[in-house]
Amino acid sequence: MGLTYNAGLLLIGAVVIIWVASAEVTQDIFTAYKQPFAITYLGASLMVVYLPISCIKDWLYNFINRRRLGKKTFEMETYAPMNRKDSGANIAEEEGKLLAPELGANIDHVKVFSTKEIAAYGFCIAPLWFMTEYLSNAALAHTSVASTTILSSTSGLFTLFIGAFMGQDSLNVARVVAVFVSMAGVAMTTLGKTWSKDDESPIDDSSDRDRSLVGDIFSLLSAMTYGLFTVLLRKFSGDEGGKADVQKLFGYIGLFTLVSLWWLVWPLTALGIEPKFKVPDNTKLDEVVLANGILGSVLSDYFWALSVVWTTPLVATLGMSLTIPFAMIADMLIHGRRYSMIYIFGSIQVFVGFLIANLSDWFS
């Protein structure tokens, strides 16, 4: 495992923390402002801020490269010993050596997509990403964070088989075992019981908050679209993001969402899926919604995308399942909540599945 892979694992840990915190905040927001579409639209559209950031980054990178290349060329012309007869040949040869590592080291091996191609691909997959985010937020509006997290963790199964079908992941015994160990852990946490420290006996988590069938369906659909998007992202970006600028790609996804998907609120409202649209009625709620959009969508989604291209789609997906044991530990420490042994063993199995997937990549 290289440095980039390890950095991807660190990003997975950061995303897990942010996503659990954001899910709790989002559900608190829904008590006063139950607008899943508005929350999703704001969070996805805010990613447009990555476009000017990536443009400035490209300009600085090109500026520094030109300065460095010009300095090396000047030093070569000034100090390199040469005669008049072969001076032109030497300069051309040396400049070629300088240009190769700077501009074309990977041209023979990896095709780097242009800005136009990145924009076109971003516009194509933006609806899929918006659907994934909307289904997840709609699930939070209809059911508990625990139920949404558990059912969304089944995305590992979809990622494995979609990745194998599209040639982004190979099926081997270790990966199949990792997925099913993780799925078994998810099932155990579903069957497990939790109770608060004030309760005398354990009760089902569903008694604390209605586990709506609609919310569970939304969670499963979100897991499916998440698995597909993860594989498509890795396929387009290449190993370690070498084929495309992920930051620029998410910027174009934000731009497409901002200008092209706002109208979806009308058919969703007409079908009764979405409540009648309204804006937040107080400044404090505005600030919470905006802050949650920046941290829970703009920052965490970009970190997640990097973890996908720096590790593998399967490892990143199973890593997101770590939200289950993390949420459990947070509830135990902060809220004094208690869990049955089945739930605890299930959480441990989710973590074991993540470890098996990483060991498989390490040995391969």
Coordinates of C-alpha atoms in Angstrom, one line a residue:
M1 CA 0.0 0.0 0.0
G2 CA 1.4 3.3 -1.0
L3 CA 1.2 6.7 0.5
T4 CA -1.8 7.7 -1.6
Y5 CA -3.7 4.6 -0.5
N6 CA -3.0 5.3 3.2
A7 CA -4.1 8.9 2.7
G8 CA -7.3 7.5 1.2
L9 CA -7.9 5.4 4.3
L10 CA -7.5 8.6 6.5
L11 CA -10.0 10.4 4.3
I12 CA -12.5 7.5 4.8
G13 CA -12.1 8.0 8.5
A14 CA -12.7 11.7 8.2
V15 CA -15.8 11.2 6.0
V16 CA -17.3 8.7 8.4
I17 CA -17.1 11.2 11.2
I18 CA -18.5 14.1 9.1
W19 CA -21.3 11.9 7.7
V20 CA -22.5 10.7 11.1
A21 CA -22.5 14.3 12.5
S22 CA -24.2 15.6 9.4
A23 CA -26.9 12.9 9.5
E24 CA -27.7 13.9 13.1
V25 CA -27.8 17.6 12.2
T26 CA -29.9 16.9 9.1
Q27 CA -32.5 15.0 11.1
D28 CA -32.7 17.8 13.6
I29 CA -33.2 20.2 10.8
F30 CA -36.1 18.1 9.5
T31 CA -38.0 18.7 12.8
A32 CA -38.3 22.3 11.9
Y33 CA -37.7 22.3 8.1
K34 CA -38.8 19.0 6.5
Q35 CA -37.6 19.8 2.9
P36 CA -35.3 17.0 1.6
F37 CA -35.2 18.4 -1.9
A38 CA -34.1 21.9 -0.7
I39 CA -31.4 20.4 1.6
T40 CA -30.1 18.2 -1.3
Y41 CA -30.3 20.9 -3.9
L42 CA -28.4 23.3 -1.7
G43 CA -25.7 20.8 -0.8
A44 CA -25.1 19.6 -4.3
S45 CA -25.2 23.1 -5.9
L46 CA -22.7 24.4 -3.4
M47 CA -20.1 22.1 -5.0
V48 CA -19.9 24.7 -7.8
V49 CA -17.3 26.5 -5.6
Y50 CA -14.8 23.9 -6.7
L51 CA -14.8 25.3 -10.2
P52 CA -13.0 28.6 -9.4
I53 CA -10.8 26.8 -6.9
S54 CA -9.7 24.3 -9.6
C55 CA -9.1 27.1 -12.1
I56 CA -6.9 29.0 -9.7
K57 CA -5.1 25.8 -8.9
D58 CA -4.5 25.0 -12.6
W59 CA -3.2 28.6 -13.2
L60 CA -0.8 28.4 -10.3
Y61 CA 0.4 25.0 -11.4
N62 CA 1.1 26.1 -15.0
F63 CA 2.7 29.3 -13.8
I64 CA 5.1 27.5 -11.5
N65 CA 5.9 25.0 -14.2
R66 CA 6.7 27.7 -16.8
R67 CA 8.9 29.5 -14.3
R68 CA 10.8 26.3 -13.4
L69 CA 11.1 25.2 -17.0
G70 CA 12.3 28.7 -18.0
K71 CA 14.9 28.7 -15.2
K72 CA 16.3 25.3 -16.1
T73 CA 16.5 26.2 -19.8
F74 CA 18.3 29.5 -19.0
E75 CA 20.8 27.7 -16.8
M76 CA 21.4 25.1 -19.5
E77 CA 22.1 27.8 -22.2
T78 CA 24.3 29.8 -19.9
Y79 CA 26.5 27.1 -18.2
A80 CA 26.4 23.9 -20.3
P81 CA 29.6 23.5 -22.4
M82 CA 28.8 23.3 -26.1
N83 CA 30.3 24.2 -29.4
R84 CA 28.7 26.2 -32.1
K85 CA 28.3 23.1 -34.3
D86 CA 26.1 21.0 -32.0
S87 CA 24.6 23.7 -29.8
G88 CA 21.2 23.6 -31.5
A89 CA 21.0 19.8 -31.2
N90 CA 22.0 19.9 -27.6
I91 CA 19.5 22.5 -26.7
A92 CA 16.7 20.6 -28.4
E93 CA 17.7 17.4 -26.7
E94 CA 18.0 18.9 -23.3
E95 CA 14.7 20.8 -23.6
G96 CA 13.0 17.5 -24.6
K97 CA 14.4 15.9 -21.4
L98 CA 13.1 18.7 -19.4
L99 CA 9.7 18.7 -21.0
A100 CA 9.1 15.0 -20.7
P101 CA 8.8 14.7 -17.0
E102 CA 6.9 18.0 -16.7
L103 CA 4.3 17.5 -19.5
G104 CA 4.3 14.0 -20.9
A105 CA 5.5 11.5 -18.4
N106 CA 2.2 9.6 -18.3
I107 CA 0.9 10.3 -21.8
D108 CA 1.9 6.9 -23.1
H109 CA 0.2 5.1 -20.2
V110 CA -2.9 7.2 -19.1
K111 CA -5.1 9.5 -21.1
V112 CA -5.7 12.7 -19.2
F113 CA -9.1 14.1 -19.9
S114 CA -9.5 17.7 -21.0
T115 CA -11.6 20.3 -19.1
K116 CA -14.3 19.9 -21.8
E117 CA -14.4 16.1 -21.4
I118 CA -14.6 16.5 -17.6
A119 CA -17.5 18.9 -17.9
A120 CA -19.4 16.6 -20.3
Y121 CA -18.9 13.7 -17.9
G122 CA -19.9 15.8 -14.9
F123 CA -23.1 16.8 -16.6
C124 CA -23.9 13.1 -17.4
I125 CA -23.4 11.8 -13.9
A126 CA -24.8 14.8 -12.0
P127 CA -28.4 13.5 -12.0
L128 CA -27.2 10.1 -10.6
W129 CA -25.3 11.9 -7.8
F130 CA -28.3 14.2 -7.0
M131 CA -30.6 11.1 -6.9
T132 CA -28.2 9.4 -4.5
E133 CA -28.1 12.4 -2.2
Y134 CA -31.9 13.1 -2.4
L135 CA -32.8 9.5 -1.6
S136 CA -30.5 9.5 1.4
N137 CA -32.0 12.8 2.7
A138 CA -35.5 11.6 2.0
A139 CA -34.8 8.5 4.0
L140 CA -33.7 10.6 6.9
A141 CA -36.9 12.5 6.7
H142 CA -38.9 9.3 7.0
T143 CA -36.9 7.1 9.3
S144 CA -34.1 7.1 11.9
V145 CA -30.4 7.8 11.4
A146 CA -29.6 4.2 12.5
S147 CA -32.0 2.6 10.1
T148 CA -30.8 4.8 7.2
T149 CA -27.2 4.1 8.0
I150 CA -27.7 0.4 8.3
L151 CA -29.6 0.0 5.0
S152 CA -27.3 2.3 3.2
S153 CA -24.4 0.1 4.2
T154 CA -25.7 -2.6 1.8
S155 CA -24.1 -0.5 -0.9
G156 CA -21.0 -2.7 -0.5
L157 CA -22.8 -5.6 -2.2
F158 CA -23.9 -3.4 -5.1
T159 CA -20.5 -1.9 -5.5
L160 CA -18.8 -5.3 -5.6
F161 CA -20.9 -6.8 -8.4
I162 CA -21.3 -3.5 -10.4
G163 CA -17.5 -3.0 -10.2
A164 CA -16.9 -6.6 -11.3
F165 CA -19.4 -6.2 -14.2
M166 CA -17.7 -3.0 -15.4
G167 CA -14.2 -4.2 -14.9
Q168 CA -13.2 -1.9 -12.1
D169 CA -12.9 -4.6 -9.4
S170 CA -12.1 -8.3 -9.7
L171 CA -14.1 -10.9 -7.8
N172 CA -11.9 -13.0 -5.5
V173 CA -12.6 -15.0 -2.4
A174 CA -11.3 -12.4 0.0
R175 CA -13.5 -9.6 -1.4
V176 CA -16.6 -11.7 -1.5
V177 CA -16.0 -12.8 2.1
A178 CA -15.4 -9.1 3.1
V179 CA -18.7 -8.1 1.6
F180 CA -20.8 -10.9 3.2
V181 CA -19.1 -10.5 6.6
S182 CA -20.0 -6.8 6.4
M183 CA -23.6 -7.6 5.3
A184 CA -23.9 -10.1 8.1
G185 CA -22.8 -7.4 10.5
V186 CA -25.4 -5.1 9.1
A187 CA -28.1 -7.7 9.5
M188 CA -27.1 -8.3 13.1
T189 CA -27.3 -4.6 13.9
T190 CA -30.8 -4.6 12.4
L191 CA -31.8 -7.5 14.7
G192 CA -30.1 -6.0 17.7
K193 CA -31.8 -3.9 20.3
T194 CA -30.9 -0.6 21.9
W195 CA -32.2 1.3 24.9
S196 CA -31.4 4.5 26.8
K197 CA -29.9 4.5 30.2
D198 CA -33.2 5.5 31.7
D199 CA -35.0 2.4 30.3
E200 CA -35.2 -0.7 32.5
S201 CA -35.2 -3.1 29.6
P202 CA -34.0 -3.1 26.0
I203 CA -36.5 -2.1 23.3
D204 CA -36.3 -2.1 19.5
D205 CA -34.7 1.0 18.0
S206 CA -37.9 1.3 15.9
S207 CA -39.9 2.2 19.0
D208 CA -37.9 5.4 19.4
R209 CA -38.8 6.6 15.9
D210 CA -41.1 5.2 13.3
R211 CA -39.2 3.1 10.8
S212 CA -41.3 4.0 7.8
L213 CA -41.3 1.5 4.9
V214 CA -40.9 4.5 2.5
G215 CA -37.8 5.6 4.3
D216 CA -36.3 2.0 4.2
I217 CA -37.1 1.8 0.4
F218 CA -35.4 5.2 -0.1
S219 CA -32.3 3.9 1.8
L220 CA -32.0 0.8 -0.3
L221 CA -32.4 2.8 -3.6
S222 CA -29.8 5.2 -2.3
A223 CA -27.4 2.3 -1.7
M224 CA -27.9 1.0 -5.3
T225 CA -27.3 4.4 -6.9
Y226 CA -24.4 5.0 -4.6
G227 CA -22.7 1.8 -5.7
L228 CA -23.2 2.7 -9.4
F229 CA -21.9 6.2 -8.9
T230 CA -18.8 5.0 -7.0
V231 CA -17.8 2.6 -9.8
L232 CA -18.4 5.2 -12.5
L233 CA -16.4 7.8 -10.6
R234 CA -13.4 5.4 -10.3
K235 CA -13.7 4.3 -14.0
F236 CA -13.6 7.9 -15.2
S237 CA -11.0 9.2 -12.8
G238 CA -8.6 6.3 -13.1
D239 CA -6.1 5.0 -10.5
E240 CA -5.3 7.7 -7.9
G241 CA -7.3 10.2 -10.0
G242 CA -4.7 10.2 -12.8
K243 CA -7.1 10.6 -15.6
A244 CA -9.3 13.5 -14.4
D245 CA -9.3 16.3 -11.8
V246 CA -11.9 15.1 -9.3
Q247 CA -12.2 18.6 -7.8
K248 CA -13.1 20.0 -11.2
L249 CA -15.5 17.1 -11.9
F250 CA -17.4 17.8 -8.7
G251 CA -17.5 21.5 -9.5
Y252 CA -19.2 20.7 -12.8
I253 CA -21.7 18.4 -11.0
G254 CA -22.5 21.3 -8.7
L255 CA -22.9 23.6 -11.7
F256 CA -25.2 21.2 -13.6
T257 CA -27.3 20.7 -10.4
L258 CA -27.6 24.5 -9.8
V259 CA -28.8 25.4 -13.3
S260 CA -30.6 22.2 -14.5
L261 CA -32.3 20.3 -11.6
W262 CA -34.2 23.0 -9.6
W263 CA -37.4 22.2 -11.5
L264 CA -37.6 18.7 -10.1
V265 CA -39.3 20.1 -6.9
W266 CA -42.6 20.6 -8.9
P267 CA -43.2 16.9 -10.0
L268 CA -41.9 15.6 -6.6
T269 CA -44.4 17.9 -4.9
A270 CA -47.2 17.0 -7.3
L271 CA -46.6 13.3 -6.6
G272 CA -46.7 13.8 -2.9
I273 CA -43.2 12.7 -2.4
E274 CA -42.0 16.2 -1.4
P275 CA -43.9 18.6 0.8
K276 CA -44.8 22.0 -0.5
F277 CA -41.6 24.1 -0.9
K278 CA -40.9 26.8 1.5
V279 CA -37.8 28.8 2.7
P280 CA -36.5 28.6 6.3
D281 CA -38.4 31.0 8.5
N282 CA -35.6 32.2 10.7
T283 CA -32.0 33.2 10.4
K284 CA -30.6 30.7 12.8
L285 CA -32.1 27.8 10.7
D286 CA -30.7 29.4 7.6
E287 CA -27.2 29.3 9.1
V288 CA -27.5 25.7 10.3
V289 CA -28.7 24.6 6.8
L290 CA -25.9 26.4 5.1
A291 CA -23.2 25.2 7.4
N292 CA -24.5 21.6 7.2
G293 CA -24.4 21.9 3.4
I294 CA -20.8 23.1 3.3
L295 CA -19.5 20.5 5.8
G296 CA -21.9 17.6 5.1
S297 CA -21.9 17.9 1.3
V298 CA -19.2 20.1 -0.2
L299 CA -16.3 19.0 2.0
S300 CA -17.2 15.5 2.9
D301 CA -18.3 14.5 -0.6
Y302 CA -15.1 15.7 -2.1
F303 CA -13.1 13.8 0.6
W304 CA -15.2 10.7 -0.2
A305 CA -14.5 11.1 -3.9
L306 CA -10.8 11.2 -3.3
S307 CA -11.0 8.2 -1.1
V308 CA -12.7 6.3 -3.9
V309 CA -10.0 7.1 -6.5
W310 CA -7.1 6.7 -4.0
T311 CA -8.2 3.3 -2.7
T312 CA -10.8 1.2 -4.5
P313 CA -14.6 1.6 -4.8
L314 CA -15.2 -1.5 -2.7
V315 CA -12.8 -0.4 0.1
A316 CA -14.3 3.1 0.2
T317 CA -17.9 1.7 0.2
L318 CA -17.1 -0.8 3.0
G319 CA -15.4 2.0 4.8
M320 CA -18.6 4.0 4.9
S321 CA -20.2 1.1 6.7
L322 CA -18.0 2.1 9.7
T323 CA -20.7 4.8 10.3
I324 CA -22.5 2.0 12.2
P325 CA -20.0 1.2 14.9
F326 CA -18.9 4.9 15.0
A327 CA -22.5 6.0 15.6
M328 CA -22.9 3.3 18.3
I329 CA -19.8 4.5 20.1
A330 CA -20.9 8.1 19.9
D331 CA -24.3 7.3 21.3
M332 CA -22.8 5.3 24.1
L333 CA -20.4 8.1 25.1
I334 CA -22.6 11.2 24.5
H335 CA -26.2 9.9 25.1
G336 CA -25.5 7.0 27.4
R337 CA -27.3 4.7 25.1
R338 CA -26.9 0.9 25.6
Y339 CA -26.7 -1.9 23.0
S340 CA -27.4 -5.6 23.0
M341 CA -24.6 -8.0 22.4
I342 CA -26.0 -8.9 19.0
Y343 CA -25.8 -5.2 17.9
I344 CA -22.2 -4.9 19.3
F345 CA -21.0 -8.1 17.5
G346 CA -22.7 -6.8 14.3
S347 CA -20.8 -3.6 14.5
I348 CA -17.6 -5.5 15.1
Q349 CA -18.3 -7.6 12.0
V350 CA -18.8 -4.5 9.9
F351 CA -15.3 -3.4 10.9
V352 CA -13.8 -6.8 10.2
G353 CA -15.3 -6.8 6.7
F354 CA -13.5 -3.5 6.1
L355 CA -10.2 -5.0 7.3
I356 CA -10.6 -8.1 5.1
A357 CA -11.1 -5.9 2.1
N358 CA -8.0 -3.9 2.9
L359 CA -5.9 -7.0 3.5
S360 CA -7.0 -8.4 0.2
D361 CA -5.8 -5.3 -1.6
W362 CA -2.6 -5.3 0.4
F363 CA -1.7 -8.9 -0.5
S364 CA -2.6 -8.4 -4.1

